Amino acid sequence: MRKLLTKKNICLLLFISVALMPILLGHAHAQAIDEVAEQATDRANKAFGYILNSFCFIVGGSLLAAGILSLYQKHRNNNAGTSMAYIASAFLCGGFLIGFPFVVRTASFSFWNTTTTVTGEQRMMQFDK
């Protein structure tokens, strides 16, 4: 079995890394920790928003479809075992979940005059004299 970390391989690796340094200087640069944290926070917030929208549309659409199917079954056979309270609650919860992303977006535009994304920038409060 050959050893990987021989003196020859280490010297070759150091020579290649020193030789490639001028090529990589144009592409590699250090970022401030606040920029990295801002980008990570922005990505996490967007991902959470996409997951929440997907959940609302999928579950809300499924509840509306189940409510329509239950209403059809109740119409065909009144003794099917499904009450109108269950059907009405499926329509109510499904409609709420479908409309939730729209309500959140409208509220964020109305109250705060912004979108629902977090940019990480800080604002200074100014008071009139």
Coordinates of N, CA and C in Angstrom, one line a residue:
M1 N 0.8 -1.2 0.0 CA 0.0 0.0 0.0 C 0.9 1.2 0.0
R2 N 0.6 2.2 -0.9 CA 1.4 3.4 -1.0 C 0.9 4.4 0.0
K3 N 1.9 5.2 0.4 CA 1.5 6.4 1.2 C 1.2 7.6 0.4
L4 N 0.2 8.3 0.8 CA -0.2 9.5 0.0 C 0.6 10.7 0.4
L5 N 0.9 10.8 1.7 CA 1.6 12.0 2.2 C 3.1 11.8 2.2
T6 N 3.7 11.7 1.1 CA 5.1 11.6 1.0 C 5.7 13.0 0.8
K7 N 7.0 13.2 1.0 CA 7.6 14.5 0.9 C 7.5 15.0 -0.5
K8 N 7.6 14.1 -1.5 CA 7.4 14.5 -2.9 C 6.0 15.1 -3.2
N9 N 5.0 14.4 -2.7 CA 3.6 14.9 -2.9 C 3.3 16.2 -2.2
I10 N 3.9 16.3 -1.0 CA 3.7 17.6 -0.3 C 4.3 18.7 -1.0
C11 N 5.6 18.5 -1.5 CA 6.3 19.6 -2.2 C 5.5 19.9 -3.5
L12 N 5.0 18.9 -4.2 CA 4.3 19.1 -5.4 C 3.0 19.9 -5.1
L13 N 2.3 19.6 -4.1 CA 1.1 20.3 -3.7 C 1.4 21.8 -3.4
L14 N 2.4 22.0 -2.6 CA 2.8 23.4 -2.3 C 3.2 24.2 -3.5
F15 N 3.9 23.6 -4.4 CA 4.3 24.3 -5.7 C 3.1 24.6 -6.5
I16 N 2.2 23.7 -6.6 CA 1.0 23.9 -7.5 C 0.1 25.0 -6.8
S17 N 0.0 25.0 -5.5 CA -0.8 26.1 -4.8 C -0.2 27.4 -5.0
V18 N 1.2 27.5 -4.9 CA 1.9 28.8 -5.1 C 1.8 29.2 -6.6
A19 N 1.8 28.3 -7.5 CA 1.8 28.6 -8.9 C 0.4 29.1 -9.3
L20 N -0.7 28.5 -8.7 CA -2.0 28.9 -9.1 C -2.5 30.1 -8.3
M21 N -1.8 30.6 -7.4 CA -2.3 31.8 -6.6 C -2.6 33.0 -7.4
P22 N -1.8 33.4 -8.4 CA -2.2 34.6 -9.3 C -3.4 34.4 -10.1
I23 N -3.7 33.2 -10.4 CA -5.0 32.9 -11.2 C -6.2 33.0 -10.3
L24 N -6.1 32.6 -9.1 CA -7.2 32.6 -8.1 C -7.5 33.9 -7.5
L25 N -6.5 34.8 -7.5 CA -6.7 36.1 -6.8 C -7.8 36.9 -7.4
G26 N -8.0 36.8 -8.7 CA -9.1 37.6 -9.3 C -10.5 37.1 -9.0
H27 N -10.6 35.8 -8.6 CA -11.9 35.2 -8.3 C -12.2 35.0 -6.8
A28 N -11.1 34.8 -6.0 CA -11.3 34.6 -4.6 C -11.1 35.9 -3.8
H29 N -12.0 36.3 -3.0 CA -11.9 37.5 -2.2 C -12.6 37.3 -0.9
A30 N -12.2 37.9 0.1 CA -12.8 37.7 1.5 C -14.0 38.6 1.6
Q31 N -15.0 38.0 2.2 CA -16.3 38.8 2.4 C -16.4 39.1 3.9
A32 N -17.0 40.2 4.2 CA -17.2 40.5 5.6 C -18.3 39.6 6.1
I33 N -18.2 39.3 7.4 CA -19.1 38.4 8.1 C -20.5 38.9 8.0
D34 N -20.7 40.2 8.0 CA -22.1 40.7 7.9 C -22.7 40.5 6.6
E35 N -21.9 40.5 5.5 CA -22.5 40.2 4.1 C -22.9 38.7 4.1
V36 N -22.0 37.9 4.6 CA -22.3 36.4 4.6 C -23.6 36.1 5.4
A37 N -23.7 36.8 6.6 CA -24.9 36.6 7.4 C -26.1 37.1 6.8
E38 N -26.0 38.2 6.1 CA -27.2 38.8 5.4 C -27.6 37.9 4.3
Q39 N -26.7 37.4 3.5 CA -27.1 36.5 2.4 C -27.7 35.2 2.9
A40 N -27.1 34.7 4.0 CA -27.7 33.5 4.6 C -29.1 33.7 5.2
T41 N -29.3 34.8 5.8 CA -30.6 35.2 6.4 C -31.6 35.4 5.2
D42 N -31.2 36.0 4.2 CA -32.1 36.3 3.0 C -32.5 34.9 2.4
R43 N -31.6 34.0 2.2 CA -31.9 32.7 1.6 C -32.8 31.9 2.5
A44 N -32.6 32.0 3.8 CA -33.4 31.2 4.8 C -34.8 31.8 4.8
N45 N -35.0 33.1 4.8 CA -36.3 33.7 4.8 C -37.0 33.4 3.5
K46 N -36.4 33.5 2.3 CA -37.0 33.1 1.1 C -37.4 31.7 1.1
A47 N -36.6 30.8 1.6 CA -36.9 29.4 1.6 C -38.1 29.1 2.5
F48 N -38.1 29.8 3.7 CA -39.3 29.6 4.6 C -40.6 30.1 3.9
G49 N -40.5 31.3 3.2 CA -41.6 31.8 2.5 C -42.1 30.8 1.4
Y50 N -41.2 30.3 0.6 CA -41.6 29.3 -0.4 C -42.3 28.1 0.2
I51 N -41.7 27.6 1.3 CA -42.2 26.4 2.0 C -43.6 26.7 2.5
L52 N -43.8 27.9 3.1 CA -45.1 28.2 3.7 C -46.1 28.4 2.5
N53 N -45.8 29.0 1.4 CA -46.7 29.2 0.3 C -47.1 27.8 -0.3
S54 N -46.1 26.9 -0.4 CA -46.4 25.6 -0.9 C -47.3 24.8 0.0
F55 N -47.0 24.9 1.3 CA -47.9 24.2 2.3 C -49.3 24.7 2.2
C56 N -49.5 26.1 2.2 CA -50.8 26.7 2.1 C -51.6 26.3 0.9
F57 N -50.9 26.3 -0.3 CA -51.6 26.0 -1.5 C -51.9 24.5 -1.6
I58 N -51.0 23.6 -1.2 CA -51.2 22.2 -1.3 C -52.3 21.7 -0.3
V59 N -52.2 22.1 0.9 CA -53.1 21.7 1.9 C -54.5 22.3 1.8
G60 N -54.5 23.6 1.4 CA -55.7 24.3 1.2 C -56.5 23.8 0.0
G61 N -55.8 23.5 -1.1 CA -56.4 22.9 -2.3 C -56.9 21.5 -2.0
S62 N -56.2 20.8 -1.2 CA -56.6 19.4 -0.8 C -57.9 19.5 0.0
L63 N -57.9 20.4 0.9 CA -59.2 20.6 1.8 C -60.4 21.0 0.9
L64 N -60.1 21.9 0.0 CA -61.3 22.3 -0.8 C -61.7 21.2 -1.7
A65 N -60.8 20.4 -2.3 CA -61.2 19.2 -3.1 C -61.9 18.2 -2.2
A66 N -61.4 18.0 -1.0 CA -62.1 17.0 -0.1 C -63.5 17.5 0.3
G67 N -63.7 18.8 0.4 CA -65.0 19.4 0.7 C -65.9 19.2 -0.4
I68 N -65.5 19.5 -1.6 CA -66.3 19.3 -2.8 C -66.7 17.8 -3.0
L69 N -65.7 16.9 -2.8 CA -66.0 15.5 -2.9 C -67.0 15.0 -1.9
S70 N -66.8 15.5 -0.6 CA -67.8 15.1 0.5 C -69.2 15.7 0.2
L71 N -69.2 16.9 -0.3 CA -70.5 17.5 -0.7 C -71.2 16.7 -1.8
Y72 N -70.5 16.2 -2.7 CA -71.0 15.4 -3.8 C -71.5 14.1 -3.2
Q73 N -70.7 13.4 -2.3 CA -71.2 12.2 -1.7 C -72.4 12.4 -0.9
K74 N -72.5 13.5 -0.2 CA -73.7 13.7 0.7 C -74.9 14.0 -0.2
H75 N -74.7 14.6 -1.3 CA -75.8 14.8 -2.3 C -76.3 13.5 -2.8
R76 N -75.4 12.6 -3.2 CA -75.8 11.3 -3.7 C -76.5 10.4 -2.7
N77 N -75.9 10.4 -1.5 CA -76.4 9.5 -0.4 C -76.3 10.3 0.9
N78 N -77.5 10.7 1.4 CA -77.6 11.6 2.6 C -77.2 10.8 3.8
N79 N -77.2 9.5 3.8 CA -76.8 8.7 4.9 C -75.3 8.2 4.8
A80 N -74.5 9.0 4.1 CA -73.1 8.5 3.9 C -72.2 8.7 5.2
G81 N -72.7 9.4 6.1 CA -71.9 9.5 7.4 C -71.1 10.8 7.5
T82 N -71.2 11.7 6.5 CA -70.5 13.0 6.5 C -71.5 14.1 6.8
S83 N -71.1 14.8 7.9 CA -72.1 15.9 8.3 C -71.7 17.2 7.6
M84 N -72.6 18.1 7.5 CA -72.4 19.4 6.9 C -71.4 20.2 7.7
A85 N -71.2 19.9 9.0 CA -70.2 20.7 9.8 C -68.8 20.4 9.3
Y86 N -68.6 19.1 9.0 CA -67.3 18.7 8.4 C -67.0 19.3 7.1
I87 N -68.0 19.3 6.2 CA -67.9 19.9 4.9 C -67.7 21.4 5.0
A88 N -68.4 22.1 5.8 CA -68.3 23.5 6.0 C -66.9 23.9 6.6
S89 N -66.4 23.1 7.5 CA -65.1 23.3 8.1 C -64.0 23.1 7.1
A90 N -64.2 22.1 6.2 CA -63.2 21.8 5.1 C -63.1 23.0 4.2
F91 N -64.3 23.5 3.8 CA -64.3 24.7 2.9 C -63.7 25.9 3.6
L92 N -64.0 26.1 4.9 CA -63.5 27.3 5.6 C -62.0 27.2 5.8
C93 N -61.5 26.1 6.2 CA -60.1 26.0 6.4 C -59.3 26.0 5.1
G94 N -59.9 25.4 4.1 CA -59.2 25.4 2.8 C -59.2 26.8 2.2
G95 N -60.3 27.5 2.3 CA -60.3 28.9 1.8 C -59.3 29.8 2.6
F96 N -59.2 29.6 3.9 CA -58.3 30.3 4.7 C -56.9 30.1 4.3
L97 N -56.5 28.8 4.1 CA -55.1 28.4 3.7 C -54.8 28.9 2.3
I98 N -55.7 28.9 1.4 CA -55.5 29.4 0.0 C -55.3 30.9 0.1
G99 N -56.0 31.6 0.9 CA -55.9 33.1 0.9 C -54.9 33.6 1.8
F100 N -54.2 32.8 2.7 CA -53.3 33.2 3.6 C -52.1 33.9 3.0
P101 N -51.4 33.4 2.0 CA -50.3 34.1 1.4 C -50.6 35.4 0.8
F102 N -51.8 35.6 0.2 CA -52.3 36.8 -0.3 C -52.5 37.8 0.8
V103 N -53.1 37.4 1.9 CA -53.3 38.3 3.1 C -52.0 38.8 3.7
V104 N -51.0 37.9 3.8 CA -49.7 38.3 4.3 C -49.1 39.3 3.5
R105 N -49.1 39.1 2.2 CA -48.4 40.0 1.2 C -49.2 41.3 1.2
T106 N -50.5 41.3 1.3 CA -51.2 42.6 1.3 C -51.0 43.3 2.6
A107 N -50.9 42.6 3.7 CA -50.7 43.3 5.0 C -49.3 43.9 5.1
S108 N -48.3 43.2 4.5 CA -46.9 43.7 4.5 C -46.8 44.9 3.7
F109 N -47.5 45.0 2.5 CA -47.5 46.2 1.7 C -48.3 47.3 2.4
S110 N -49.4 47.0 3.1 CA -50.2 48.0 3.6 C -49.6 48.7 4.9
F111 N -49.2 47.8 5.8 CA -48.8 48.4 7.1 C -47.3 48.9 7.0
W112 N -46.4 48.1 6.4 CA -45.0 48.4 6.5 C -44.5 49.0 5.2
N113 N -45.3 49.0 4.1 CA -44.9 49.5 2.8 C -43.6 48.8 2.3
T114 N -43.5 47.5 2.6 CA -42.4 46.7 2.2 C -42.8 45.3 1.8
T115 N -41.9 44.5 1.2 CA -42.2 43.1 0.9 C -41.9 42.3 2.1
T116 N -42.2 41.0 2.1 CA -42.0 40.1 3.2 C -40.5 39.7 3.4
T117 N -39.6 40.1 2.6 CA -38.2 39.7 2.7 C -37.5 40.5 3.7
V118 N -36.5 40.0 4.3 CA -35.7 40.7 5.3 C -34.3 41.0 4.6
T119 N -33.9 42.2 4.6 CA -32.7 42.6 3.9 C -31.5 42.7 4.9
G120 N -31.8 42.8 6.1 CA -30.7 42.9 7.1 C -30.2 44.3 7.3
E121 N -30.7 45.3 6.6 CA -30.2 46.7 6.8 C -30.9 47.3 8.0
Q122 N -30.2 48.1 8.7 CA -30.8 48.7 9.9 C -31.2 50.2 9.5
R123 N -32.3 50.6 10.1 CA -32.8 51.9 9.9 C -32.7 52.7 11.2
M124 N -32.3 54.0 11.0 CA -32.2 54.9 12.2 C -33.5 55.7 12.4
M125 N -33.9 55.7 13.6 CA -35.1 56.5 13.9 C -34.8 57.9 14.1
Q126 N -35.6 58.8 13.4 CA -35.3 60.2 13.5 C -36.6 60.9 14.1
F127 N -36.4 61.8 15.0 CA -37.5 62.5 15.7 C -37.5 63.9 15.3
D128 N -38.7 64.5 15.1 CA -38.8 65.9 14.8 C -38.6 66.7 16.1
K129 N -38.1 67.9 16.0 CA -38.0 68.7 17.2 C -39.3 69.5 17.5

